[in-house]
Coordinates of C-alpha atoms in Angstrom, one line a residue:
M1 CA 20.3 8.0 10.0
N2 CA 23.3 10.1 10.7
E3 CA 25.0 11.9 13.7
V4 CA 23.2 14.9 15.3
T5 CA 25.9 17.3 14.1
R6 CA 27.4 17.6 10.6
E7 CA 29.7 20.1 8.9
F8 CA 29.2 21.2 5.3
G9 CA 32.5 23.0 4.7
Q10 CA 32.0 26.4 6.6
V11 CA 28.4 25.7 7.7
T12 CA 27.7 23.4 10.7
I13 CA 24.1 22.0 11.3
T14 CA 23.1 20.6 14.6
K15 CA 19.9 19.0 15.6
V16 CA 18.8 20.6 18.8
D17 CA 17.2 17.8 20.8
G18 CA 19.7 15.1 19.8
E19 CA 16.9 12.5 19.0
N20 CA 17.3 10.6 15.8
A21 CA 13.7 9.4 15.5
V22 CA 10.6 11.8 15.8
I23 CA 6.8 11.7 15.5
G24 CA 4.9 12.8 12.5
G25 CA 3.1 16.2 12.9
S26 CA 5.7 17.5 15.3
K27 CA 8.4 20.1 14.8
V28 CA 12.2 19.5 14.4
I29 CA 14.6 22.2 15.3
Y30 CA 18.2 22.6 14.0
D31 CA 20.9 25.2 15.0
I32 CA 22.9 26.5 12.1
K33 CA 26.3 28.1 12.6
V34 CA 28.4 29.8 9.8
S35 CA 32.0 30.4 10.0
E36 CA 33.2 34.1 10.1
D37 CA 34.8 33.8 6.6
A38 CA 31.5 32.6 5.1
V39 CA 29.2 35.2 6.6
E40 CA 29.1 37.4 3.6
S41 CA 28.4 34.6 1.0
F42 CA 25.9 32.7 3.1
N43 CA 22.1 33.1 2.8
P44 CA 19.2 31.1 4.4
G45 CA 18.2 29.7 1.0
M46 CA 21.3 27.5 0.9
I47 CA 19.6 25.3 3.6
K48 CA 17.6 22.6 2.0
M49 CA 15.6 19.6 3.2
C50 CA 16.2 16.1 2.0
G51 CA 14.6 12.8 2.7
T52 CA 11.3 11.3 1.6
L53 CA 9.2 13.9 3.4
S54 CA 11.1 16.9 1.9
E55 CA 8.2 17.9 -0.5
S56 CA 5.6 17.7 2.1
A57 CA 7.4 19.2 5.1
E58 CA 7.6 22.9 5.8
L59 CA 11.0 24.7 6.5
L60 CA 11.4 28.1 8.2
V61 CA 15.0 29.6 8.6
T62 CA 15.5 32.7 10.7
G63 CA 18.6 34.4 12.1
S64 CA 21.4 36.7 10.9
G65 CA 25.2 36.8 10.8
R66 CA 26.8 33.6 12.0
E67 CA 23.8 32.0 13.8
Y68 CA 20.5 30.8 12.4
Q69 CA 17.8 28.4 13.3
A70 CA 15.8 26.1 11.2
V71 CA 12.4 24.8 12.1
V72 CA 11.0 21.9 10.1
K73 CA 7.2 21.2 10.5
L74 CA 6.5 17.6 9.7
P75 CA 3.5 16.2 8.0
E76 CA 1.5 13.4 9.9
E77 CA 3.0 10.5 7.8
P78 CA 6.0 8.3 8.2
G79 CA 9.2 9.0 6.2
T80 CA 12.7 10.5 6.6
I81 CA 13.8 14.1 6.9
G82 CA 17.2 16.0 7.2
L83 CA 18.9 19.2 6.4
Y84 CA 21.9 20.0 4.3
A85 CA 23.8 23.1 3.0
D86 CA 23.1 23.0 -0.7
T87 CA 26.1 25.1 -1.9
E88 CA 28.6 23.1 0.2
V89 CA 27.1 19.8 -1.0
M90 CA 27.6 20.9 -4.6
M91 CA 31.2 22.1 -3.9
N92 CA 31.8 18.5 -2.7
G93 CA 30.7 17.1 -6.1
I94 CA 27.4 15.7 -5.0
N95 CA 24.9 16.5 -7.7
S96 CA 21.6 15.2 -6.6
R97 CA 19.4 15.8 -3.5
S98 CA 19.0 12.1 -3.0
A99 CA 22.8 11.7 -2.8
A100 CA 23.2 14.6 -0.4
V101 CA 24.5 13.6 3.1
P102 CA 22.2 15.4 5.5
A103 CA 22.6 16.4 9.1
A104 CA 20.9 14.3 11.7
T105 CA 18.6 12.6 9.3
D106 CA 15.4 11.5 11.2
M107 CA 13.1 8.5 10.9
V108 CA 9.7 9.9 11.4
F109 CA 7.1 7.5 12.9
T110 CA 3.3 7.8 13.0
M111 CA 0.8 6.3 15.4
L112 CA -2.6 5.4 14.3
K113 CA -5.4 3.5 16.0
T114 CA -8.9 2.4 15.3
S115 CA -11.4 1.2 17.9
E116 CA -14.4 -1.1 18.0
R117 CA -17.0 -1.0 20.7
G118 CA -17.9 -4.4 22.3
K119 CA -21.4 -5.6 22.6
K120 CA -21.1 -7.1 26.1
G121 CA -18.9 -4.3 27.7
N122 CA -15.7 -6.3 28.0
D123 CA -15.2 -7.5 24.4
A124 CA -14.1 -4.3 22.8
A125 CA -10.9 -4.0 20.6
I126 CA -8.4 -1.4 19.5
T127 CA -5.9 -1.9 16.6
F128 CA -2.7 0.2 16.9
V129 CA -0.6 0.8 13.8
I130 CA 2.9 2.1 13.8
G131 CA 3.8 3.9 10.5
V132 CA 7.6 3.9 9.7
P133 CA 9.6 5.1 6.6
D134 CA 10.4 1.6 5.3
S135 CA 9.8 -1.7 7.1
F136 CA 13.1 -2.9 5.8
Y137 CA 14.7 -0.7 8.6
I138 CA 12.7 -2.3 11.3
K139 CA 14.0 -5.1 13.4
Q140 CA 11.1 -5.7 15.9
Y141 CA 8.1 -4.0 17.5
T142 CA 7.1 -4.4 21.2
F143 CA 3.5 -3.4 21.8
T144 CA 2.3 -2.5 25.3
L145 CA -0.9 -1.7 27.1
N146 CA -0.9 0.5 30.0
G147 CA 2.8 -0.3 30.4
A148 CA 2.5 -4.1 30.2
V149 CA 4.1 -6.0 27.3
K150 CA 1.4 -7.6 25.1
S151 CA 3.3 -8.7 22.0
T152 CA 6.8 -8.6 20.4
R153 CA 6.6 -9.1 16.7
T154 CA 8.1 -8.0 13.3
S155 CA 4.7 -6.6 12.0
N156 CA 3.7 -2.9 12.6
E157 CA 0.1 -3.6 13.7
F158 CA -1.4 -5.2 16.8
T159 CA -5.0 -5.6 17.9
Y160 CA -5.7 -5.4 21.7
K161 CA -8.7 -7.5 22.5
G162 CA -10.9 -8.1 25.5
L163 CA -11.0 -4.4 26.3
T164 CA -13.8 -2.6 28.3
N165 CA -16.3 -0.1 27.0
G166 CA -15.8 3.4 28.5
A167 CA -12.2 2.5 29.8
V168 CA -9.3 4.7 29.1
Y169 CA -6.1 3.1 27.9
T170 CA -2.4 4.0 27.2
L171 CA -1.1 2.3 24.0
G172 CA 2.8 1.9 23.6
C173 CA 5.3 0.5 21.2
K174 CA 9.0 0.2 21.4
V175 CA 10.5 0.2 17.9
E176 CA 13.9 -1.2 17.4
A177 CA 15.2 0.1 14.0
Y178 CA 18.4 -0.5 12.0
T179 CA 20.2 2.8 11.4
S180 CA 21.1 1.9 7.8
K181 CA 20.2 -0.4 5.0
K182 CA 23.5 -2.4 5.6
G183 CA 24.9 -3.1 9.1
N184 CA 23.5 -4.1 12.4
A185 CA 23.5 -0.9 14.5
T186 CA 20.1 -0.2 15.9
V187 CA 18.2 2.7 17.6
V188 CA 15.2 2.3 19.9
K189 CA 12.3 4.7 19.9
E190 CA 9.5 4.6 22.5
L191 CA 6.1 5.6 21.2
V192 CA 3.1 6.3 23.4
K193 CA -0.5 7.1 22.7
T194 CA -2.4 8.2 26.0
N195 CA -6.0 8.7 26.8
V196 CA -7.3 6.2 24.1
Q197 CA -11.0 5.3 24.7
I198 CA -13.4 3.0 23.1
P199 CA -16.2 4.9 21.1
S200 CA -19.2 5.8 23.3
Q201 CA -21.6 3.9 21.0
L202 CA -21.7 1.1 18.6
E203 CA -21.6 2.6 15.0
S204 CA -24.6 1.5 13.0
H205 CA -22.7 2.0 9.7
M206 CA -18.9 2.1 9.6
L207 CA -17.7 1.3 6.0
E208 CA -18.9 0.5 2.6
F209 CA -16.5 -1.4 0.3
H210 CA -17.7 -1.7 -3.4
S211 CA -16.2 -4.0 -5.9
I212 CA -17.3 -2.4 -9.3
R213 CA -17.6 -4.6 -12.4
V214 CA -15.4 -3.0 -15.1
T215 CA -15.3 -5.5 -18.0
G216 CA -14.4 -4.1 -21.4
V217 CA -13.3 -5.3 -24.7
E218 CA -9.6 -5.7 -25.8
G219 CA -8.5 -7.2 -29.0
G220 CA -12.0 -8.5 -29.6
K221 CA -12.3 -10.4 -26.3
P222 CA -13.6 -9.5 -22.9
K223 CA -11.0 -7.9 -20.6
T224 CA -11.6 -7.4 -16.9
G225 CA -10.1 -4.5 -15.1
D226 CA -10.0 -3.4 -11.4
C227 CA -11.9 -0.8 -9.5
H228 CA -13.0 -0.5 -5.9
F229 CA -14.7 2.3 -4.0
I230 CA -14.8 3.0 -0.2
R231 CA -17.1 5.3 1.6
T232 CA -16.6 5.9 5.4
K233 CA -19.1 6.5 8.1
N234 CA -18.7 10.3 7.7
G235 CA -18.8 10.3 3.9
N236 CA -15.1 10.4 3.0
T237 CA -14.4 8.6 -0.3
V238 CA -11.5 6.5 -1.7
L239 CA -11.3 5.1 -5.2
I240 CA -8.9 2.2 -5.7
D241 CA -7.9 1.8 -9.5
C242 CA -10.1 2.8 -12.3
G243 CA -10.4 0.1 -14.9
L244 CA -10.0 0.3 -18.6
K245 CA -10.6 3.1 -21.1
D246 CA -14.0 1.8 -22.2
T247 CA -15.2 1.1 -18.6
A248 CA -15.0 4.7 -17.1
D249 CA -18.6 5.1 -18.0
K250 CA -19.5 1.9 -16.1
I251 CA -17.6 3.3 -13.0
D252 CA -19.4 6.7 -13.4
K253 CA -22.8 5.0 -13.6
Y254 CA -22.2 2.8 -10.6
L255 CA -20.9 5.8 -8.4
R256 CA -23.7 8.0 -9.3
G257 CA -26.3 5.4 -9.3
T258 CA -25.7 2.7 -6.7
V259 CA -23.5 4.7 -4.5
G260 CA -25.4 8.0 -5.0
L261 CA -22.4 10.4 -5.5
K262 CA -23.6 14.0 -6.5
A263 CA -21.7 16.5 -8.7
T264 CA -21.3 20.0 -7.6
N265 CA -20.9 22.5 -10.6
G266 CA -20.2 19.4 -12.8
V267 CA -17.5 18.0 -10.5
I268 CA -17.5 14.9 -8.2
K269 CA -14.8 15.2 -5.6
I270 CA -13.2 12.1 -4.3
D271 CA -10.8 12.4 -1.4
Y272 CA -8.2 9.7 -2.4
F273 CA -7.4 7.9 -5.7
I274 CA -5.0 4.9 -5.1
N275 CA -3.4 3.2 -8.2
T276 CA -2.1 -0.1 -7.1
H277 CA 0.2 -0.4 -10.1
P278 CA 0.5 1.1 -13.6
H279 CA -1.1 -1.6 -15.8
H280 CA -3.8 -0.3 -18.2
D281 CA -6.6 -2.4 -16.8
H282 CA -6.2 -0.6 -13.5
L283 CA -5.4 2.9 -14.8
E284 CA -6.7 3.6 -18.3
G285 CA -10.0 5.0 -17.0
F286 CA -8.2 7.8 -15.2
Q287 CA -8.1 10.3 -18.2
Y288 CA -11.8 9.6 -19.0
L289 CA -12.9 10.3 -15.4
T290 CA -10.7 13.3 -14.9
G291 CA -10.9 14.7 -18.3
Y292 CA -7.1 15.2 -18.3
K293 CA -5.0 13.6 -21.2
W294 CA -1.3 13.5 -21.9
S295 CA -0.4 15.9 -24.6
G296 CA 3.1 14.6 -25.1
S297 CA 4.7 16.9 -22.5
Q298 CA 2.0 17.3 -19.8
A299 CA -1.5 16.5 -18.8
V300 CA -4.1 18.8 -20.3
Y301 CA -7.9 19.1 -19.6
N302 CA -10.0 18.1 -22.5
Q303 CA -13.7 17.8 -21.9
A304 CA -14.1 15.9 -25.1
N305 CA -11.9 13.2 -23.5
Q306 CA -14.5 12.4 -21.0
T307 CA -16.8 9.5 -21.5
N308 CA -19.7 11.3 -19.8
K309 CA -19.3 14.9 -20.7
S310 CA -21.5 16.2 -17.8
V311 CA -19.4 14.9 -15.0
R312 CA -15.8 15.2 -14.2
Y313 CA -14.0 13.6 -11.2
Q314 CA -11.5 15.5 -9.1
F315 CA -9.1 13.6 -6.7
S316 CA -7.6 15.5 -3.8
N317 CA -4.9 13.0 -3.1
V318 CA -3.3 10.4 -5.5
V319 CA -1.6 7.5 -3.9
L320 CA 1.1 5.6 -5.9
G321 CA 3.9 3.0 -5.1
V322 CA 7.2 4.2 -4.1
N323 CA 8.9 3.2 -7.4
C324 CA 6.2 4.9 -9.6
K325 CA 8.7 7.5 -11.1
L326 CA 11.3 5.0 -12.4
P327 CA 11.4 4.9 -16.0
F328 CA 10.4 1.2 -16.0
M329 CA 7.1 2.3 -14.5
Q330 CA 6.5 5.3 -16.7
N331 CA 6.4 3.7 -20.2
T332 CA 2.9 4.7 -21.3
D333 CA 1.2 8.0 -21.8
Y334 CA -1.6 7.1 -19.5
I335 CA 0.9 6.6 -16.6
K336 CA 2.6 9.8 -17.3
N337 CA -0.8 11.5 -17.4
M338 CA -1.7 10.3 -14.1
I339 CA 1.7 11.3 -12.4
Y340 CA 1.5 14.7 -13.9
Y341 CA -2.0 15.2 -12.7
A342 CA -1.0 14.0 -9.2
E343 CA 1.9 16.5 -9.0
H344 CA 0.0 19.5 -10.5
F345 CA -3.6 19.2 -9.7
S346 CA -3.6 17.1 -6.6
K347 CA -1.4 15.9 -3.7
L348 CA 0.9 13.1 -4.6
K349 CA 1.6 10.5 -1.9
T350 CA 4.1 7.8 -2.6
V351 CA 4.1 4.8 -0.2
C352 CA 6.1 1.7 0.6
A353 CA 6.0 -1.3 3.0
G354 CA 5.7 0.2 6.4
N355 CA 3.9 3.3 5.6
C356 CA 0.3 3.9 6.7
F357 CA -2.2 6.7 6.5
S358 CA -5.8 7.4 7.8
V359 CA -9.1 8.4 6.2
D360 CA -11.7 9.3 8.7
G361 CA -10.4 6.7 11.1
L362 CA -10.0 4.1 8.5
I363 CA -6.3 2.9 8.4
F364 CA -4.5 2.0 5.3
N365 CA -1.5 -0.2 6.4
I366 CA 0.9 -0.6 3.4
L367 CA 2.6 -4.0 3.2
S368 CA 4.2 -3.9 -0.1
P369 CA 6.0 -2.7 -2.4
Y370 CA 9.6 -2.1 -1.2
P371 CA 11.8 0.7 -2.6
A372 CA 13.8 -0.4 -5.7
D373 CA 17.1 -0.1 -3.9
V374 CA 15.9 -2.7 -1.5
M375 CA 13.9 -4.9 -3.7
P376 CA 15.4 -4.6 -7.3
L377 CA 12.7 -5.0 -9.8
E378 CA 14.3 -7.9 -11.5
W379 CA 14.0 -10.0 -8.4
L380 CA 10.3 -10.2 -9.0
S381 CA 10.4 -10.4 -12.8
N382 CA 10.6 -13.3 -15.3
S383 CA 12.0 -13.7 -18.7
S384 CA 9.0 -12.5 -20.4
D385 CA 9.7 -9.0 -19.0
N386 CA 13.1 -8.6 -20.7
T387 CA 11.8 -7.4 -24.1
A388 CA 9.3 -4.8 -22.9
D389 CA 10.9 -3.7 -19.7
K390 CA 14.7 -4.2 -20.1
L391 CA 15.1 -6.0 -16.8
T392 CA 17.8 -8.5 -15.9
Y393 CA 16.2 -11.8 -15.3
I394 CA 16.8 -13.5 -11.9
R395 CA 13.5 -15.2 -11.2
K396 CA 12.6 -18.8 -12.6
I397 CA 9.7 -18.8 -15.0
I398 CA 6.6 -20.4 -13.6
G399 CA 3.6 -22.1 -15.0
N400 CA 3.3 -22.8 -18.7
N401 CA 5.1 -19.5 -19.7
N402 CA 1.8 -17.8 -20.7
S403 CA 0.2 -14.6 -19.7
V404 CA -2.3 -16.1 -17.2
D405 CA 0.3 -18.4 -15.4
G406 CA 3.5 -16.3 -15.9
S407 CA 4.5 -13.4 -13.7
S408 CA 5.1 -9.6 -14.2
S409 CA 7.4 -7.3 -12.4
K410 CA 4.8 -4.5 -12.5
N411 CA 2.3 -6.9 -10.8
N412 CA 4.6 -7.5 -8.1
Q413 CA 5.0 -3.6 -7.7
S414 CA 1.4 -3.5 -6.5
I415 CA 0.4 -1.7 -3.5
V416 CA -0.7 -4.5 -1.0
M417 CA -2.7 -2.8 1.9
K418 CA -4.5 -3.9 4.9
I419 CA -7.7 -1.6 5.3
I420 CA -8.5 -1.6 8.9
N421 CA -11.7 -0.4 10.3
G422 CA -12.2 -1.2 14.0
G423 CA -11.9 -5.1 14.2
R424 CA -12.9 -5.4 10.6
K425 CA -9.7 -6.0 8.3
F426 CA -9.6 -6.2 4.6
L427 CA -6.4 -7.3 2.8
A428 CA -6.3 -5.9 -0.8
M429 CA -3.6 -7.4 -3.0
G430 CA -3.8 -5.4 -6.3
D431 CA -2.3 -7.8 -8.8
A432 CA 0.4 -9.1 -6.5
E433 CA 1.5 -12.6 -7.4
L434 CA 3.2 -15.5 -5.7
Y435 CA 6.5 -13.7 -5.3
T436 CA 4.9 -10.8 -3.3
E437 CA 3.1 -13.5 -1.2
E438 CA 6.5 -15.1 -0.5
L439 CA 7.9 -11.9 0.9
L440 CA 4.7 -11.2 2.9
L441 CA 5.1 -14.6 4.5
G442 CA 8.7 -13.8 5.4
K443 CA 10.1 -16.6 3.2
A444 CA 12.8 -14.4 1.5
A445 CA 15.8 -15.8 3.5
D446 CA 14.3 -19.4 3.8
E447 CA 16.8 -22.2 3.0
A448 CA 14.0 -24.6 1.9
D449 CA 12.1 -24.2 -1.3
W450 CA 8.5 -23.1 -1.2
N451 CA 6.6 -25.5 -3.4
V452 CA 3.7 -24.0 -5.2
K453 CA 1.4 -25.6 -7.7
I454 CA 0.6 -23.6 -10.7
T455 CA -1.8 -25.3 -13.1
N456 CA -0.2 -28.7 -13.5
T457 CA 3.3 -27.6 -12.5
I458 CA 5.1 -27.8 -9.1
N459 CA 7.4 -24.7 -8.8
K460 CA 10.2 -24.3 -6.3
I461 CA 10.2 -20.6 -5.4
N462 CA 13.1 -19.4 -3.3
L463 CA 14.4 -15.8 -3.4
A464 CA 17.7 -16.7 -1.8
A465 CA 18.4 -19.6 -4.1
D466 CA 17.5 -17.6 -7.3
I467 CA 19.9 -14.7 -6.3
A468 CA 22.5 -17.2 -5.4
A469 CA 22.4 -19.0 -8.7
A470 CA 22.2 -15.6 -10.6
K471 CA 25.2 -14.2 -8.7
K472 CA 27.1 -17.6 -8.4
I473 CA 27.3 -17.4 -4.6
S474 CA 25.9 -19.5 -1.8
K475 CA 22.4 -19.0 -0.4
A476 CA 23.8 -18.0 3.0
Q477 CA 26.0 -15.3 1.1
A478 CA 22.9 -14.0 -0.8
V479 CA 20.9 -13.8 2.5
A480 CA 23.9 -11.7 4.1
D481 CA 24.6 -9.5 0.9
Y482 CA 21.1 -8.6 0.3
S483 CA 19.9 -8.5 4.0
L484 CA 17.1 -11.0 3.1
N485 CA 16.5 -11.6 6.7
R486 CA 15.0 -8.2 7.0
F487 CA 12.1 -9.2 4.8
T488 CA 10.0 -10.4 7.8
A489 CA 6.5 -11.9 8.0
K490 CA 3.7 -9.3 7.9
D491 CA 0.5 -9.5 9.9
L492 CA -1.9 -10.7 7.0
G493 CA -4.9 -11.6 9.2
A494 CA -8.1 -10.3 7.6
I495 CA -11.8 -11.2 7.4
V496 CA -11.9 -10.4 3.6
L497 CA -9.3 -10.9 1.0
K498 CA -9.3 -9.2 -2.3
K499 CA -7.5 -11.7 -4.4
G500 CA -4.5 -10.7 -6.4
H501 CA -4.6 -10.7 -10.2
H502 CA -8.1 -11.2 -11.0
G503 CA -8.9 -14.9 -11.4
T504 CA -5.5 -16.1 -12.6
A505 CA -3.5 -19.1 -11.1
N506 CA -0.3 -17.2 -10.2
N507 CA -1.2 -16.2 -6.7
M508 CA -3.3 -17.2 -3.5
S509 CA -1.3 -20.2 -2.5
L510 CA -2.7 -22.4 0.3
D511 CA 0.0 -21.3 2.7
F512 CA -1.1 -17.7 2.0
L513 CA -4.7 -18.3 2.5
K514 CA -4.0 -19.9 5.9
A515 CA -1.8 -17.0 7.0
V516 CA -4.7 -14.5 6.2
N517 CA -7.2 -16.8 7.9
V518 CA -9.8 -15.3 5.6
N519 CA -13.7 -15.8 5.9
K520 CA -14.5 -14.4 2.4
I521 CA -12.6 -13.8 -0.9
I522 CA -13.5 -11.1 -3.5
V523 CA -12.2 -11.2 -7.1
S524 CA -12.4 -8.8 -9.9
A525 CA -13.1 -11.3 -12.7
E526 CA -15.6 -12.7 -15.0
M527 CA -16.3 -16.5 -15.0
H528 CA -13.4 -18.9 -16.0
S529 CA -16.0 -21.7 -16.3
A530 CA -19.7 -22.1 -15.8
T531 CA -19.1 -22.6 -12.1
S532 CA -16.2 -20.5 -11.1
P533 CA -14.4 -17.1 -11.5
L534 CA -11.0 -18.6 -10.6
A535 CA -8.6 -20.8 -12.4
D536 CA -8.5 -24.4 -11.5
T537 CA -5.5 -24.2 -9.1
T538 CA -6.7 -21.3 -7.1
L539 CA -10.1 -22.6 -7.0
A540 CA -8.8 -25.9 -5.6
N541 CA -6.7 -23.9 -3.1
A542 CA -9.8 -22.1 -1.9
K543 CA -11.8 -25.1 -1.7
Q544 CA -9.2 -26.9 0.4
Y545 CA -8.9 -24.0 2.7
F546 CA -12.6 -23.5 3.4
R547 CA -13.0 -27.3 3.8
E548 CA -10.0 -27.5 6.3
E549 CA -11.4 -24.5 8.2
K550 CA -14.7 -26.6 8.5
L551 CA -16.7 -23.8 6.7
I552 CA -18.0 -25.9 3.9
T553 CA -18.2 -29.5 3.0
D554 CA -17.4 -31.2 -0.5
A555 CA -21.2 -31.9 -0.8
E556 CA -22.1 -28.2 -0.1
W557 CA -19.4 -26.8 -2.5
P558 CA -21.3 -26.7 -5.7
T559 CA -24.2 -24.7 -4.3
K560 CA -22.6 -22.7 -1.6
W561 CA -19.3 -21.6 -2.9
Q562 CA -20.7 -18.2 -3.9
S563 CA -21.2 -17.5 -0.2
F564 CA -17.4 -17.5 0.3
I565 CA -16.1 -16.2 -3.2
F566 CA -17.5 -13.1 -4.4
S567 CA -16.8 -12.2 -8.1
T568 CA -17.8 -9.0 -10.0
G569 CA -18.7 -11.3 -12.9
K570 CA -21.0 -13.5 -10.9
H571 CA -22.3 -11.2 -8.1
G572 CA -22.0 -7.9 -9.8
R573 CA -24.6 -8.2 -12.6
D574 CA -24.0 -5.0 -14.7
G575 CA -22.6 -2.9 -11.8
G576 CA -20.9 -4.6 -8.8
F577 CA -21.5 -5.6 -5.3
F578 CA -20.6 -4.2 -1.9
I579 CA -19.7 -5.0 1.7
R580 CA -21.0 -3.0 4.7
T581 CA -19.7 -3.4 8.1
Y582 CA -22.3 -3.0 10.9
G583 CA -20.4 -2.8 14.0
R584 CA -18.6 -6.1 14.3
E585 CA -20.4 -7.9 11.4
C586 CA -19.9 -7.9 7.6
D587 CA -23.0 -7.7 5.3
F588 CA -22.3 -8.8 1.6
S589 CA -25.0 -7.5 -0.8
D590 CA -25.8 -7.6 -4.5
P591 CA -27.2 -4.1 -5.0
Y592 CA -29.7 -5.4 -7.8
S593 CA -31.3 -8.4 -6.1
K594 CA -30.6 -7.1 -2.7
K595 CA -29.6 -10.6 -1.8
K596 CA -27.5 -10.9 1.4
Y597 CA -24.7 -13.6 1.9

């Protein structure tokens, strides 16, 4: 963020209200003064927006002569926004919008809440989420209820419990934010949401979360992809990932059959498509569902490209990770196809840690990834990434140096999100691995190694130590140089965990399970063995966790584990399984046998 007034040669831009943090959905006003010598050459088109919201905000410039006024209408999403005089910036030798030094750059915050009515009248709850441009900027949040402090934390979400049905509340949050990515200067912003009331009745159906079985064949062997579908109480729809190229027909069959989606004029419309990361087992199906295929320079509709030629899917919004446009992330045609589609036939939203958005009262709180200038890709890669992705290796290899126990920088670019519906919270990990878990647990700046067992290997994972070794500096210097203390612990608490990276062993540590405090685990995977969809290590972690939580005994495990771990291979039969929330409860169902767990 910058000072309120900035001069661009003979053009001066001043933010009218002087605030350097504003609320999404509001308007920001700037005064523009042009020197007498520049009046003839100036035109309003020289005034440009910059920042992460520049493509979705609206700009109107009015005035004449030496005085103008610019009004920026902000979208209801977090990010940054600022103005600059384009011609003057170019004269100073700055050749890109991202490099432009804007006037009065603002942090734009959003406030979202979701409520849950109590059964007894005084056991209602409200979850309040603060959306910020990038959680790397945030020092701390202080949440208040009716003016009284309830929690000071480093996480952007807080659940107020023990509330009363019918009562009206004022929710508040004081956000202390760093003003730059380096340095300790901070700014404080007070955010308040008034007249917040618990819903008038207990909802009978609030959310469906479907895990669709998308197993195809690759290299003559079974290959499991990822695909999840959400339908809200008012019928809004979200598709998370879309499997392999030969599983699009399975997704279509499930959505039309089990879910009951209907086409209008041959098109099924879905409100949001979220691609967690650009690996083919999460993305290949996109071209077969939409009918758009990469032509070499752009995405072109081709009905013959559809698996089912009578149905085409149309996505109103496409949500991708913040680093999706980096060359490293766009190295295949199906990724380029999806991004072109998002930019030309849909609305593209890029998200990073700290962002959030709402769909019919359902909050998607984004916990990862971080922008590449904060979290360089090579920090999360291993040596196997060097050949294909041309990344500099910093991280130590883990496991047995094979595909199931190694790590991938793209997997660790996964969108990790908390899906919040009243008091029910789902933590969806994409394909995120141990290194992402380390960041979510706030361990980036730890001096002590984090011991994680992968297969039969004990690995010491420590970001500060890895950087220190690569850069030949001390761990303390690595923490200081890379601001590792800003990677603070997230609020991971959730009733359901969608496990990262299918059934593999390179994620879901015991520490992570305890931080989530999960009741159920769902996994997109076939069976690793006759008795489990998980690799030996993650299965052992799950068993130990559920045993320590006194939810299951060793004697019960062989027959009751499938009431705690839900696999698309085990529970999904030929389609999938789903979770419904009824008020405060979660109901897990196999849509074929109608069995309840």
